[in-house]
Amino acid sequence: MFIEFVGAAQTVTGSKHLIRTKHANVLLDCGMFQGRRKEANRLNQELGVDAPSLDAVILSHAHIDHSGALPLLVRQGFDGPIYTTPATRDLCAVMLEDAAMIQANDARFINKTIARDRASGLDPVEPLFSVEDVLRVLERMIAVPYRRTAEVAPGVRVTFYDAGHVLGSAISAIDVEESPGSGGKTKRVVFTGDLGRKNMPILKDPEIVEGAHALLTESTYGDRLHKPIAAMEDDLASVLERTYQRGGKVVIPSFALERAQELLYAINELKRRGRMPKMPVYVDSPLTVKITDIFRIHPECYDAETRALIRENRSPFDFEELRYVSDKEESIAIDASPEPCVIISASGMCEAGRVVHHLKATIEDPKNTVCIVGFQAAHTLGRRIVERRPRVKIFGVERDLRAEVVIMNGFSAHADQRDLVQYAGELKERGPLGRIALVHGEETPQKALIAKMKENGLDDAVAPGPGDVIEI
Ligand SMILES: [Zn+2]
């Protein structure tokens, strides 16, 4: 079999890997590229795969950089099934619809700006897909619970295992028969999707898969070690306290899925220990409210501790100062009010959604804080904030970045270097593991991870570029 690396190859967004056998073409993930608008738009429209020729898609989890191009795939003629876990299917129902709405709103906003300011130099934009395209994706989804096996195409089977990254996230074990039906040799490719961490709140730990011949592993933090999550609580407590003392607001751009819930979990813990200043916490994201409802109907994804909390009606997602904001007027009122507060809002990389409005309202004042808790891809507004550029462009207008910027990578839902090497090592102990292909990472972390893997006896690791093909 051959594996072609179409997206998330030497970069972190646009996850797409194509398994080609003599009898089938199966796509792993169909994620959206994020980054510089023009380039991202081009990459998203071109897709890089021949949609009608695909037999099936296997989807690792609901994050948009893994699922967000599915509506385009269907639009371009893909008519096969999409296999994923039940929780991912439900999350996609709300997350893809939200992505379609964000695109429609952004296109309207940008086109309005262009109409007003002809010297802006911007090109008019069209949404990439519509809510109708999303419905066509959902009609093709087949939910397969963890640790059950499904035949997805002739001679290709998939079994999902817990990945511990976000609700519903899966490590996929893909078994490929060389000659389907003849009982011939089978090879197992393991695709981590995004790999989570052990001992994170809410989710079960990542599972080890037996019998892998090849591993496709993410490498986002291939050159870093995370602080333990407990240390993050101390950091968060001091950020909240000093911003409160300055009379400022804390803006936390956050993925609506998982990160937002983990933040609430952490803030709730601070409050329980008397370390939370008396300030309101706004979850300003209609999507997060919907996602929290989906958490409630998928207890099969929780660890024992969270199952107990939910059973006892002590959900970490409800406390006195917490307000879920769906209404747009209320969202605008938060920025207009002078009172200190915490604003958790999407999108996670500050490219779209209400967080951009909150950043616009807060970043020019040094009493405020922007708290970055997730990975920021190159060329996103989030990355420019991480780099503490003196001026950043928001809605086409340059603004001074005077707010304090705090980066807290310890909240990461991604494995760090130690976790990634350990995971590959454990697979090697339990199977004939040979080739390791690093995906979903930038050049520097990938190089560091390859070197570290070599030190640990994992000699056959490579980092394929876009369009590269390997044979297994
Ligand atoms: Zn992810």
Tab-separated table of N, CA and C and ligand atoms in Angstrom, residues 61-63 65-66 165-166 193-194 255 414 440, ligand 1:
chain	number	residue	atom	x	y	z
A	61	HIS	N	-11.080	13.078	14.570
A	61	HIS	CA	-11.809	13.863	15.575
A	61	HIS	C	-12.413	15.104	14.937
A	62	ALA	N	-13.179	15.854	15.744
A	62	ALA	CA	-14.045	16.888	15.173
A	62	ALA	C	-13.381	18.245	14.950
A	63	HIS	N	-12.141	18.454	15.418
A	63	HIS	CA	-11.512	19.762	15.186
A	63	HIS	C	-11.522	20.102	13.696
A	65	ASP	N	-9.496	21.617	11.769
A	65	ASP	CA	-8.310	21.351	10.936
A	65	ASP	C	-8.192	19.861	10.597
A	66	HIS	N	-9.144	19.044	11.079
A	66	HIS	CA	-9.216	17.621	10.702
A	66	HIS	C	-10.515	17.279	9.958
A	165	HIS	N	-7.494	13.206	23.370
A	165	HIS	CA	-7.198	14.567	22.893
A	165	HIS	C	-8.407	15.490	23.084
A	166	VAL	N	-9.537	15.129	22.491
A	166	VAL	CA	-10.798	15.839	22.717
A	166	VAL	C	-11.910	14.802	22.753
A	193	GLY	N	-4.069	10.480	14.756
A	193	GLY	CA	-4.861	11.715	14.762
A	193	GLY	C	-4.099	12.689	15.636
A	194	ASP	N	-4.790	13.487	16.437
A	194	ASP	CA	-4.079	14.277	17.444
A	194	ASP	C	-4.023	13.448	18.713
A	255	PHE	N	-10.286	27.013	21.687
A	255	PHE	CA	-11.103	26.068	20.941
A	255	PHE	C	-12.378	25.837	21.758
A	414	HIS	N	-2.372	18.262	23.442
A	414	HIS	CA	-1.473	17.479	22.589
A	414	HIS	C	-0.336	16.872	23.410
A	440	HIS	N	1.391	16.613	10.953
A	440	HIS	CA	0.808	17.589	11.873
A	440	HIS	C	1.874	18.226	12.763
B	1	ZN	ZN	-7.177	18.370	17.370
